[in-house]
Amino acid sequence: MVKKKITNHLKKKQGILLSMSELFFLENNGNPLPLGVTKVEGGWNFAIYSQNDVLALCLAPMKAPDQLKEIPLDPIKNRTGSVYHAFIKTEELSLYYGYRVKNHEKSYLIDPYAKLLDTGTEFGNNFWGKKKLYGIATEEFPFDWEGDFQPDIPHNELVIYEMHVRGFTKDQTSGVKHPGTYLGIIEKIPYLKELGINAVELLPVQEFDETEYTRINPKTLENLYNYWGYSPLSFFSPMQRYVVSKNPLDAMTEFKKMVKALHKANIEVILDVVYNHTGEGNETGKVLSWKGFSAKDYYILGPNGEYMNFSGCGNTLNCNSAVTQDQIIEALRHWATEYHIDGFRFDLASILVRGRDGRPLADPPLLERITHDPILKDRKLIAEPWDAAGMHQTGSFYQSAYEGQFHWIEWNDDYRNVIRSFIKGEPGYRGRFATKISGSEDIYGKGASPLNSINFVTCHDGFSLRDLVSYNYKHNQANGEDNRDGFDYNNSWNCGAEGETQALDILRLRERQMKNFLLALAISQGVPMFLMGDEYGHTKKGNNNTWCQDNQLNWFSWDSLKANQSSLRFFKELMAFRRSTHLLKRQSFLKADEVDWHSEMPFQPNWDAFIDFLALTLKDKENHKDLYMAFNASINPVVATLPPAPFGYDWTYIVRTGEPSPDDFIPQEKCLKVEDKKIKLIGYSAVLLMAQPKK
């Protein structure tokens, strides 16, 4: 035996490819657990759950992927229950693998537990059919985390920046060495630090097929893609098209380098994960993995075997079947432990509540497991608390059955809707606006806190901030669907002209409105989330559904950033102010003696009055540095009488959105005193004052 090993080693050293019978052979029946591929002494253990007959395990060395060997699996010896398993003896440390399953013999299926896929590193290059095997079995390469630890930023300190890995640095104006990649993000960490955010929420980074969308841009005749990536092919494998190296094994290393570098900068990494559907489509879609092994376990099926579509993407994952639960839990643990991920944002999370028949469960077991899992329970758990079939759970997504507590943070779409409505001057939203900036107690007041709310005005879905104040209507013709896709109602206002304009009064109004939105978000109780590019006013030209656009509509424009330094300055100063001001980072709801509400006259909120002006004072009982904030959401100017500042203090300006830069933000150290007891707010403007000791 020793002689044979030496001989094999010499053959490899000489570059001689061994015969397949020498490379791989079935040593024994293997073990049914753990599922997936496990490196053991002398070889690899393979285990796959399948309700369909698994005919063979197919293997190939990575150095010769076309040299396939099929190893038949005996339905008695190589099966325990519904798990097929085998121990393959080999000296290969990295190999391709897949399974041939009855009724799907034409292709080799991907193991749903595969930790890595080889799908190529060229974005937009359709990889299907170019290889026979996509799964990779490989040892976890040693990686020096250099004592990496999770920043563990408290929820009340969190400022989230939603971003796309490729889009952040893909534009040539980024100037990075590795545009559109994990490593490209590392090069821009100084910018992220300068911006003042401390968490990045990455749109999907699990393997997906961007070429599944086959339409053409009717304007440019260029290909369209599944750019955002909400169509997973694997729950475990990092996206290969975000990797610099051509070696598929390096995806793990490059991703870890990004996480480690962000952690060193005290920036958390939150992944947008998609466990509501897969990239296999409906009954007419591709059979790549889950479908071929056990469609009834992995998907919600109708009475006639049709794929139920609560996701709006062709199929719906059967999240509360035991098999799917286990897989999701293992995937989350894998990202948390192997890649040091700090949190997860669950796309269309209401689907995680649905049972086998699609109806919502009172106590969904998957959420119970995630919430109390020893590995996951301390990670940040964020829900998009709705799905595409009408289930809407903002404020009620999940409450622990036996603890009676809200552990989850939620995307608060009610916050988004109310803030948009009030700031643009829609009548009747004044009281609700007050409730939203105070932490949405109307939604989270029973058993939760303001920190259960992710406050946002814009996100990847819908208009960017610039477009929110520039367009009344969607303009999605470039998506190739005759402008039928995307939301028809955006709760937006173009400020007097649709799209681009040279009218200075409209442009100035738009700038004020963007600052008003940013100010409202920055001073609101809860967890703020900002969309990549909003800090300089990125435009998508009125396209509110850019999921298929791999171009400047989605790419961060670093030239535009340079051209809009005044907008960037306002954003950075605002973030720095929030970071330094404890009144804006409460962990509980405001009490009556901690806030005063005003209209044009102090202490007279006139809640029943039909007006578009609101002011409030947040009281700093410890340091007496009270904050006064006022929003004028009407076209007419308002003269507001200020409440008295605390004894021995003067009101000083911090924010005046009605003033041009640099007078729109006055750093508190400049201590610009308000000289009168009254202040004037022009139409659609806001102010933020701070009480500071008299000089």
XYZ file of C-alpha atoms in Angstrom:
695
model
C 0.000 0.000 0.000
C 2.831 2.373 0.826
C 4.525 1.523 -2.459
C 1.338 2.314 -4.407
C 1.000 5.733 -2.742
C 4.614 6.548 -3.602
C 4.052 5.484 -7.198
C 0.927 7.643 -7.505
C 2.784 10.591 -6.035
C 5.592 10.164 -8.564
C 3.141 9.952 -11.439
C 1.509 13.201 -10.359
C 4.876 14.886 -9.978
C 5.673 13.845 -13.545
C 2.389 15.279 -14.826
C 0.936 11.879 -15.737
C -2.860 11.682 -15.422
C -3.795 8.548 -13.556
C -6.546 6.300 -14.874
C -9.987 6.948 -13.465
C -9.992 3.602 -11.712
C -6.859 4.657 -9.863
C -8.150 8.137 -9.068
C -11.512 7.205 -7.580
C -12.995 4.022 -6.275
C -15.793 3.138 -3.919
C -14.096 2.126 -0.681
C -17.259 1.494 1.330
C -20.876 2.539 1.672
C -20.081 5.743 3.558
C -22.234 7.577 6.101
C -25.609 9.290 5.643
C -24.623 12.311 7.722
C -23.610 15.032 7.397
C -25.276 15.826 4.084
C -23.067 17.191 1.358
C -19.399 16.347 0.966
C -17.079 15.791 3.893
C -13.321 15.312 3.763
C -12.339 12.251 5.779
C -9.123 10.316 6.102
C -8.253 8.747 2.771
C -10.967 10.389 0.722
C -14.424 11.932 0.736
C -17.839 11.060 2.112
C -20.784 11.966 -0.115
C -24.362 12.120 1.176
C -27.431 13.363 -0.677
C -31.093 13.440 0.310
C -33.353 12.313 -2.529
C -36.853 10.934 -2.907
C -35.964 10.035 -6.486
C -33.609 7.155 -7.237
C -30.009 8.342 -7.310
C -28.386 6.225 -9.985
C -24.799 7.365 -9.773
C -22.300 9.729 -8.278
C -20.166 11.346 -10.961
C -16.626 12.557 -10.231
C -13.853 14.263 -12.161
C -10.473 15.680 -11.169
C -10.361 19.451 -11.328
C -7.275 19.299 -13.522
C -9.177 17.195 -16.083
C -12.905 17.980 -15.750
C -13.881 16.001 -18.843
C -12.419 12.806 -17.412
C -15.625 11.679 -15.745
C -16.197 8.568 -13.740
C -19.669 7.396 -12.800
C -19.914 5.390 -9.620
C -23.230 3.526 -9.386
C -24.983 3.760 -6.029
C -26.655 0.602 -4.798
C -30.241 1.386 -3.652
C -29.771 -0.921 -0.669
C -26.119 -0.701 0.345
C -25.700 2.995 -0.419
C -28.945 4.257 1.035
C -30.186 4.932 4.553
C -33.791 6.062 4.531
C -33.885 8.673 1.771
C -30.197 9.538 1.978
C -27.770 8.071 -0.564
C -24.181 7.925 0.564
C -20.748 6.642 -0.367
C -17.148 6.897 0.751
C -14.853 7.520 -2.205
C -11.222 6.764 -1.703
C -8.958 9.201 -3.520
C -5.889 11.310 -3.037
C -7.500 14.201 -4.908
C -7.969 17.255 -2.677
C -10.300 19.103 -5.064
C -12.696 17.501 -7.482
C -15.870 18.134 -9.445
C -18.958 16.152 -8.619
C -22.646 15.767 -9.375
C -25.428 13.174 -9.320
C -27.377 11.337 -12.004
C -30.960 10.802 -10.883
C -33.782 8.751 -12.364
C -36.009 10.712 -14.762
C -33.294 13.369 -15.093
C -30.496 11.328 -16.602
C -29.545 13.837 -19.292
C -27.597 16.030 -16.874
C -25.828 15.758 -13.568
C -27.617 17.508 -10.740
C -25.934 19.935 -8.367
C -25.776 18.937 -4.714
C -27.913 21.486 -2.791
C -25.242 21.316 -0.054
C -22.332 22.044 -2.405
C -20.098 24.582 -0.705
C -18.688 25.827 -3.991
C -19.751 25.862 -7.651
C -17.610 26.399 -10.725
C -19.702 28.597 -12.995
C -17.015 30.844 -14.456
C -15.815 34.335 -13.569
C -16.942 36.214 -16.702
C -20.155 38.104 -16.003
C -22.787 37.525 -18.688
C -21.145 34.416 -20.152
C -23.795 31.668 -20.114
C -22.112 28.711 -18.468
C -24.880 26.099 -18.799
C -23.953 23.229 -21.060
C -20.275 24.129 -21.163
C -19.517 21.749 -18.312
C -21.025 18.539 -17.060
C -20.232 19.019 -13.398
C -20.519 22.264 -11.444
C -20.208 21.219 -7.803
C -16.756 21.297 -6.219
C -15.578 19.170 -3.326
C -12.554 20.772 -1.757
C -10.876 21.119 1.571
C -11.337 24.464 3.280
C -8.069 26.195 2.547
C -6.269 27.661 5.543
C -7.120 31.324 5.894
C -5.463 33.695 8.311
C -8.266 35.711 9.845
C -5.619 37.543 11.902
C -7.748 37.472 15.011
C -10.801 38.787 13.197
C -13.768 39.487 15.418
C -17.264 40.691 14.704
C -17.735 44.417 15.322
C -20.993 43.554 17.139
C -22.317 47.079 16.702
C -25.318 47.793 18.953
C -28.578 48.171 17.070
C -28.995 51.782 18.154
C -25.581 52.657 16.664
C -26.187 50.852 13.369
C -26.223 52.756 10.050
C -26.810 50.415 7.101
C -25.655 51.010 3.523
C -27.438 48.788 0.997
C -25.095 48.037 -1.892
C -24.381 45.745 -4.827
C -20.938 44.131 -4.989
C -20.528 44.489 -8.737
C -22.221 47.860 -9.048
C -20.182 49.576 -6.356
C -16.878 49.523 -8.273
C -17.712 48.282 -11.790
C -17.806 51.712 -13.432
C -14.448 52.679 -14.891
C -14.567 55.890 -12.879
C -14.052 53.858 -9.696
C -10.345 53.653 -10.439
C -9.896 50.366 -8.575
C -7.609 47.555 -9.676
C -10.352 44.951 -9.447
C -13.656 46.531 -10.520
C -16.912 44.773 -9.752
C -15.454 42.303 -7.244
C -15.126 41.496 -3.566
C -11.571 42.801 -3.701
C -12.787 45.999 -5.351
C -14.839 46.746 -2.254
C -11.701 46.488 -0.130
C -10.135 49.300 -2.159
C -13.094 51.553 -1.351
C -13.269 50.932 2.392
C -11.719 54.360 3.145
C -14.665 55.913 1.319
C -17.168 53.866 3.324
C -15.493 54.965 6.546
C -15.521 58.568 5.407
C -19.208 58.249 4.575
C -20.029 57.348 8.166
C -21.835 54.031 7.725
C -20.928 50.989 9.828
C -22.739 48.129 8.069
C -22.985 47.092 4.426
C -25.991 45.075 3.353
C -24.938 43.210 0.220
C -27.458 42.258 -2.419
C -27.294 38.486 -3.088
C -23.777 37.042 -3.220
C -24.816 33.380 -3.375
C -24.307 31.783 -6.780
C -26.909 32.773 -9.388
C -27.256 32.736 -13.170
C -27.328 36.294 -14.434
C -27.957 35.073 -18.000
C -31.349 33.555 -17.215
C -33.011 36.778 -18.388
C -32.802 36.715 -22.168
C -34.497 39.932 -23.241
C -32.724 42.712 -25.126
C -32.656 46.392 -24.243
C -34.853 47.835 -27.032
C -32.976 51.139 -26.919
C -29.380 49.912 -27.032
C -29.912 46.327 -28.297
C -27.619 45.164 -25.486
C -28.256 42.051 -23.437
C -30.214 42.294 -20.228
C -29.328 40.223 -17.172
C -30.524 39.068 -13.792
C -28.191 41.691 -12.372
C -29.461 41.887 -8.797
C -29.157 38.138 -8.258
C -32.428 37.273 -6.539
C -32.495 33.797 -8.090
C -30.173 31.440 -6.196
C -28.554 28.309 -7.587
C -26.836 27.556 -4.301
C -27.385 28.565 -0.698
C -23.720 27.966 0.196
C -21.464 29.028 -2.686
C -20.115 32.587 -3.119
C -20.846 34.142 -6.511
C -17.954 33.390 -8.851
C -18.480 36.430 -11.096
C -17.443 38.694 -8.227
C -14.022 37.028 -8.018
C -10.749 38.250 -9.570
C -8.988 34.894 -9.822
C -9.849 32.452 -12.608
C -9.411 29.594 -10.150
C -12.878 28.779 -8.762
C -11.344 27.694 -5.463
C -10.284 31.268 -4.761
C -13.871 32.488 -4.368
C -13.817 31.490 -0.715
C -10.543 33.260 -0.040
C -11.427 36.504 -1.805
C -14.777 36.708 -0.039
C -13.099 36.175 3.323
C -10.540 38.870 2.521
C -13.383 41.325 1.942
C -15.110 40.449 5.214
C -11.871 40.613 7.179
C -10.993 44.019 5.730
C -14.450 45.422 6.447
C -14.310 44.114 10.001
C -10.927 45.746 10.513
C -12.628 49.000 9.552
C -15.381 48.257 12.105
C -17.953 47.721 9.360
C -20.377 44.822 9.657
C -21.351 42.605 6.725
C -25.006 41.701 6.290
C -26.055 39.353 3.490
C -29.308 39.620 1.570
C -30.340 35.947 1.428
C -33.060 34.457 -0.760
C -34.825 31.487 0.820
C -38.206 32.102 -0.771
C -37.535 30.615 -4.218
C -34.717 29.249 -6.373
C -33.483 29.725 -9.922
C -35.189 26.557 -11.156
C -38.423 28.313 -12.127
C -41.828 26.612 -12.356
C -42.809 23.245 -13.833
C -41.425 24.318 -17.216
C -38.150 25.603 -15.763
C -34.732 23.983 -15.583
C -34.016 20.947 -13.440
C -30.672 21.803 -11.883
C -30.731 20.611 -8.281
C -33.625 20.696 -5.825
C -36.291 19.715 -8.366
C -34.529 16.551 -9.410
C -33.972 15.253 -5.888
C -37.346 15.951 -4.268
C -39.590 18.689 -5.601
C -42.310 17.984 -3.043
C -39.906 18.553 -0.140
C -38.197 21.624 -1.499
C -41.135 23.437 -3.122
C -44.744 24.270 -2.339
C -46.768 22.351 -4.918
C -50.427 22.646 -5.828
C -52.920 19.748 -5.931
C -51.910 18.855 -9.474
C -48.186 19.133 -8.899
C -47.974 22.701 -10.171
C -45.494 25.080 -8.572
C -47.182 27.622 -6.307
C -45.866 31.118 -6.916
C -45.987 33.188 -3.724
C -42.606 34.694 -4.628
C -43.539 36.106 -8.017
C -40.534 34.246 -9.447
C -42.074 30.968 -10.605
C -41.715 28.789 -7.522
C -41.885 28.982 -3.744
C -39.504 27.250 -1.385
C -41.169 24.873 1.083
C -39.343 26.478 3.984
C -41.059 24.532 6.761
C -40.497 21.023 5.506
C -37.898 19.296 7.678
C -35.511 18.837 4.753
C -35.586 22.472 3.645
C -35.395 23.743 7.214
C -32.211 21.783 7.799
C -30.657 23.070 4.608
C -31.421 26.722 5.351
C -30.107 26.413 8.911
C -26.902 24.775 7.706
C -26.421 27.428 5.018
C -26.833 30.260 7.513
C -24.450 28.586 9.940
C -21.948 28.122 7.129
C -21.935 31.842 6.289
C -21.812 32.784 9.956
C -18.943 30.487 10.906
C -16.908 29.986 7.736
C -17.228 33.580 6.472
C -17.814 35.497 9.745
C -21.017 37.124 8.486
C -22.662 39.500 10.972
C -26.279 39.299 9.902
C -28.845 38.332 7.300
C -31.619 40.180 5.534
C -34.277 37.666 4.454
C -35.845 38.510 1.107
C -39.663 38.141 0.984
C -39.457 36.753 4.490
C -43.200 36.133 4.854
C -42.684 33.038 2.721
C -40.670 31.620 5.614
C -43.971 31.589 7.503
C -45.889 29.528 4.919
C -46.499 25.807 5.425
C -46.599 22.949 2.936
C -49.941 24.093 1.519
C -48.906 27.728 1.351
C -51.025 28.885 4.266
C -49.286 30.854 7.045
C -48.336 28.941 10.173
C -48.995 30.293 13.655
C -45.619 29.032 14.911
C -43.388 28.481 11.872
C -40.682 26.014 12.918
C -38.000 27.498 10.654
C -38.230 30.908 12.306
C -38.257 29.300 15.727
C -35.058 27.468 14.857
C -33.281 30.498 13.376
C -34.251 32.731 16.285
C -32.933 30.382 18.944
C -30.132 28.635 17.078
C -26.935 28.786 19.194
C -24.917 30.027 16.207
C -27.460 32.372 14.644
C -29.403 33.907 17.500
C -26.854 36.659 18.106
C -26.547 37.583 14.434
C -28.627 40.482 13.162
C -31.827 39.015 11.719
C -33.659 41.326 9.330
C -36.949 40.503 7.631
C -38.523 41.922 4.524
C -41.903 41.198 6.125
C -44.047 40.569 3.070
C -44.203 38.383 -0.024
C -45.460 38.708 -3.590
C -48.831 37.080 -2.866
C -50.289 39.649 -0.522
C -49.046 38.523 2.896
C -47.934 41.651 4.734
C -46.517 41.413 8.255
C -44.813 44.711 9.043
C -44.920 44.965 12.816
C -46.006 41.372 13.292
C -43.519 39.267 11.355
C -42.408 36.971 14.144
C -42.783 36.957 17.884
C -41.109 34.219 19.864
C -43.856 31.854 20.967
C -42.430 31.113 24.398
C -40.571 34.335 25.143
C -43.139 36.835 23.887
C -40.381 39.009 22.414
C -39.528 40.440 19.023
C -36.053 39.284 18.057
C -36.253 40.335 14.436
C -35.677 43.703 12.813
C -38.050 44.546 9.985
C -37.894 46.618 6.839
C -40.537 49.199 7.725
C -42.383 49.979 4.494
C -44.966 51.988 6.434
C -42.160 54.322 7.478
C -41.104 54.688 3.823
C -44.647 55.411 2.652
C -45.448 57.960 5.365
C -42.150 59.843 5.096
C -42.519 60.111 1.333
C -46.115 61.285 1.590
C -45.458 63.974 4.190
C -42.233 65.382 2.724
C -43.802 65.816 -0.721
C -46.700 67.694 0.866
C -49.529 65.203 0.635
C -52.262 66.338 3.060
C -53.188 64.366 6.155
C -49.849 62.747 7.016
C -48.578 65.123 9.675
C -49.544 63.028 12.692
C -48.313 59.803 11.160
C -45.044 61.489 10.210
C -44.576 62.388 13.880
C -45.189 58.762 14.852
C -42.749 57.402 12.254
C -39.814 59.638 13.175
C -40.468 58.761 16.823
C -39.857 55.062 16.165
C -43.196 53.753 14.803
C -44.705 53.055 18.199
C -48.025 52.412 16.450
C -46.450 49.274 14.979
C -43.808 48.236 17.494
C -45.294 49.522 20.744
C -46.304 46.121 22.085
C -43.278 44.093 23.111
C -40.816 45.713 20.723
C -38.829 48.949 20.480
C -37.847 51.564 17.876
C -34.853 49.354 17.094
C -37.101 46.718 15.544
C -37.647 49.139 12.667
C -35.335 49.450 9.686
C -36.156 52.970 8.537
C -35.641 53.635 4.840
C -36.870 55.989 2.144
C -35.290 54.196 -0.820
C -33.800 50.761 -1.484
C -32.746 48.711 -4.507
C -36.436 48.267 -5.377
C -38.014 51.400 -6.816
C -36.709 54.900 -7.427
C -33.390 56.184 -6.188
C -33.562 59.308 -4.017
C -32.795 61.581 -6.984
C -35.505 59.946 -9.066
C -37.973 60.111 -6.186
C -37.928 63.909 -6.536
C -37.569 63.949 -10.333
C -40.224 61.589 -11.697
C -43.936 61.087 -11.215
C -43.996 57.975 -13.369
C -41.805 54.946 -14.002
C -39.769 54.870 -17.204
C -38.825 51.212 -17.598
C -38.775 50.879 -21.385
C -35.120 49.806 -21.262
C -36.149 46.606 -19.433
C -37.683 45.135 -22.577
C -41.202 44.709 -21.207
C -42.922 47.755 -22.757
C -42.898 49.555 -19.395
C -45.259 46.977 -17.874
C -42.857 45.887 -15.122
C -42.219 47.643 -11.834
C -44.633 49.470 -9.555
C -47.031 51.914 -11.173
C -47.370 53.955 -7.977
C -44.145 55.325 -6.516
C -45.403 57.958 -4.078
C -42.991 60.346 -5.756
C -43.121 63.964 -6.940
C -41.106 65.418 -9.789
C -41.157 68.955 -8.297
C -42.662 70.442 -11.454
C -41.075 68.704 -14.439
C -40.761 65.074 -15.455
C -37.147 63.969 -15.521
C -34.205 66.091 -16.583
C -34.697 69.846 -16.654
C -32.671 73.037 -16.819
C -35.116 75.030 -14.705
C -33.107 76.303 -11.736
C -36.083 76.689 -9.420
C -37.039 73.038 -9.940
C -33.462 71.845 -9.513
C -33.108 73.793 -6.266
C -36.401 72.376 -4.992
C -35.229 68.849 -5.784
C -32.016 69.408 -3.864
C -33.976 70.639 -0.857
C -36.324 67.681 -0.989
C -33.463 65.188 -1.076
C -31.930 66.875 1.959
C -35.316 66.852 3.696
C -35.590 63.111 3.185
C -32.054 62.494 4.413
C -32.601 64.676 7.460
C -35.855 62.927 8.358
C -34.157 59.554 8.085
C -31.128 60.646 10.115
C -33.166 62.044 13.021
C -35.694 59.187 13.192
C -35.606 56.721 16.064
C -34.772 53.236 14.799
C -32.152 51.783 12.471
C -31.521 53.914 9.347
C -30.731 52.321 5.982
C -29.437 54.259 2.983
C -29.202 53.181 -0.645
C -25.831 53.160 -2.385
C -25.464 56.309 -4.452
C -28.116 58.384 -2.702
C -25.359 60.321 -0.964
C -24.531 62.060 -4.267
C -27.940 61.826 -5.955
C -27.567 58.841 -8.277
C -30.191 58.641 -11.005
C -31.587 55.589 -12.751
C -33.312 57.837 -15.308
C -36.725 57.079 -13.871
C -36.360 53.290 -14.078
C -37.905 51.866 -10.903
C -37.064 48.215 -11.599
C -33.403 48.048 -12.618
C -32.971 44.387 -11.664
C -31.871 43.555 -15.230
C -29.545 46.497 -15.939
C -25.807 45.834 -15.795
C -24.750 49.352 -16.699
C -24.569 52.927 -15.444
C -28.181 52.821 -14.279
C -26.990 50.603 -11.421
C -23.269 51.281 -11.258
C -21.992 53.759 -8.687
C -20.805 56.819 -10.617
C -17.602 58.017 -9.018
C -17.422 60.962 -11.429
C -20.904 62.048 -10.315
C -19.707 61.749 -6.743
C -16.907 64.183 -7.486
C -19.322 66.536 -9.239
C -21.697 66.556 -6.269
C -19.343 67.222 -3.388
C -21.865 69.498 -1.688
C -24.402 66.642 -1.494
C -21.712 64.300 -0.223
C -20.626 66.820 2.410
C -24.207 67.177 3.656
C -24.580 63.400 3.936
C -21.290 62.917 5.787
C -21.949 65.742 8.214
C -25.422 64.380 8.885
C -24.054 60.910 9.638
C -21.397 62.343 11.921
C -24.029 64.325 13.799
C -26.255 61.299 14.281
C -23.276 59.284 15.456
C -22.409 61.855 18.116
C -25.948 62.548 19.340
C -27.413 60.135 21.869
C -30.914 61.665 21.574
C -31.193 60.131 18.090
C -30.218 56.638 19.207
C -32.795 55.720 21.810
C -33.500 52.106 22.720
C -37.014 52.799 23.941
C -39.971 54.873 22.842
C -40.217 58.530 23.749
C -42.067 59.371 26.942
C -44.354 62.378 27.234
C -41.812 64.392 29.246
C -39.002 63.707 26.765
C -40.500 65.455 23.738
C -42.529 68.582 23.030
C -44.575 68.973 19.847
C -45.175 72.281 18.105
C -46.795 73.927 15.132
C -45.836 77.472 14.182
C -46.416 78.221 17.859
C -44.488 76.313 20.532
C -46.261 73.652 22.575
C -49.349 73.888 20.348
C -49.136 70.949 17.937
C -52.747 71.414 16.780
C -53.002 67.796 15.678
C -56.463 68.300 14.263
C -55.415 71.220 12.090
C -54.987 70.574 8.384
C -51.459 71.982 8.075
C -48.181 70.799 6.594
C -45.807 72.089 9.252
C -44.484 70.067 12.169
C -41.878 70.833 14.808
C -40.642 69.038 17.891
C -38.120 69.363 20.683
C -36.170 66.368 21.941
C -35.147 67.080 25.516
C -31.660 66.285 26.722
C -32.237 65.987 30.453
C -28.628 65.064 31.127
C -26.652 67.630 29.113
C -29.424 70.120 28.221
C -28.408 70.046 24.555
C -31.992 69.852 23.350
C -32.766 69.425 19.670
C -35.406 71.424 17.823
C -36.509 70.106 14.435
C -39.041 71.595 12.036
C -40.341 70.447 8.650
C -42.276 72.676 6.287
C -43.937 70.387 3.733
C -45.873 73.124 1.930
C -45.050 75.478 -0.902
C -45.580 78.501 1.334
C -43.000 79.910 3.729
C -43.622 79.500 7.435
C -42.480 81.710 10.320
C -42.174 79.578 13.444
C -41.787 80.829 16.999
C -39.146 78.870 18.862
C -39.690 77.369 22.304
C -37.285 78.679 24.955
C -33.904 77.008 25.018
C -32.842 75.489 28.351
C -31.663 78.066 30.907
C -28.168 79.262 30.085
C -28.319 77.906 26.529
C -28.941 79.368 23.055
C -30.437 77.744 20.004
C -27.782 77.213 17.313
C -28.173 76.152 13.714
C -27.150 72.686 12.583
C -29.215 72.016 9.431
C -30.961 74.478 7.122
C -32.046 72.652 3.981
C -33.345 75.914 2.528
C -29.791 77.269 2.312
C -27.205 76.370 -0.329
C -24.024 74.540 0.608
C -22.078 75.029 2.832
C -24.741 76.875 4.834
C -27.074 73.877 4.683
C -25.078 72.185 7.457
C -23.355 74.149 10.222
C -21.058 72.006 12.390
C -21.971 72.386 16.029
C -18.474 73.578 16.942
C -19.134 76.738 14.892
C -22.019 77.461 17.241
C -23.992 79.714 14.843
C -26.534 81.299 17.179
C -30.166 81.856 16.198
C -30.492 85.608 16.801
C -34.278 85.820 16.912
C -37.080 84.010 18.675
C -38.580 83.275 15.298
C -37.190 81.472 12.267
C -38.400 81.448 8.683
C -38.625 78.261 6.676
C -39.115 78.652 2.945
C -41.391 76.221 1.146
C -40.324 72.575 1.349
C -37.476 73.049 3.778
C -36.432 71.862 7.223
C -34.231 72.992 10.091
C -32.400 71.291 12.921
C -31.274 73.358 15.904
C -29.241 72.407 18.958
C -29.178 74.111 22.338
C -25.608 75.052 23.289
C -24.206 76.956 26.284
C -24.337 80.728 25.994
C -21.091 82.427 25.157
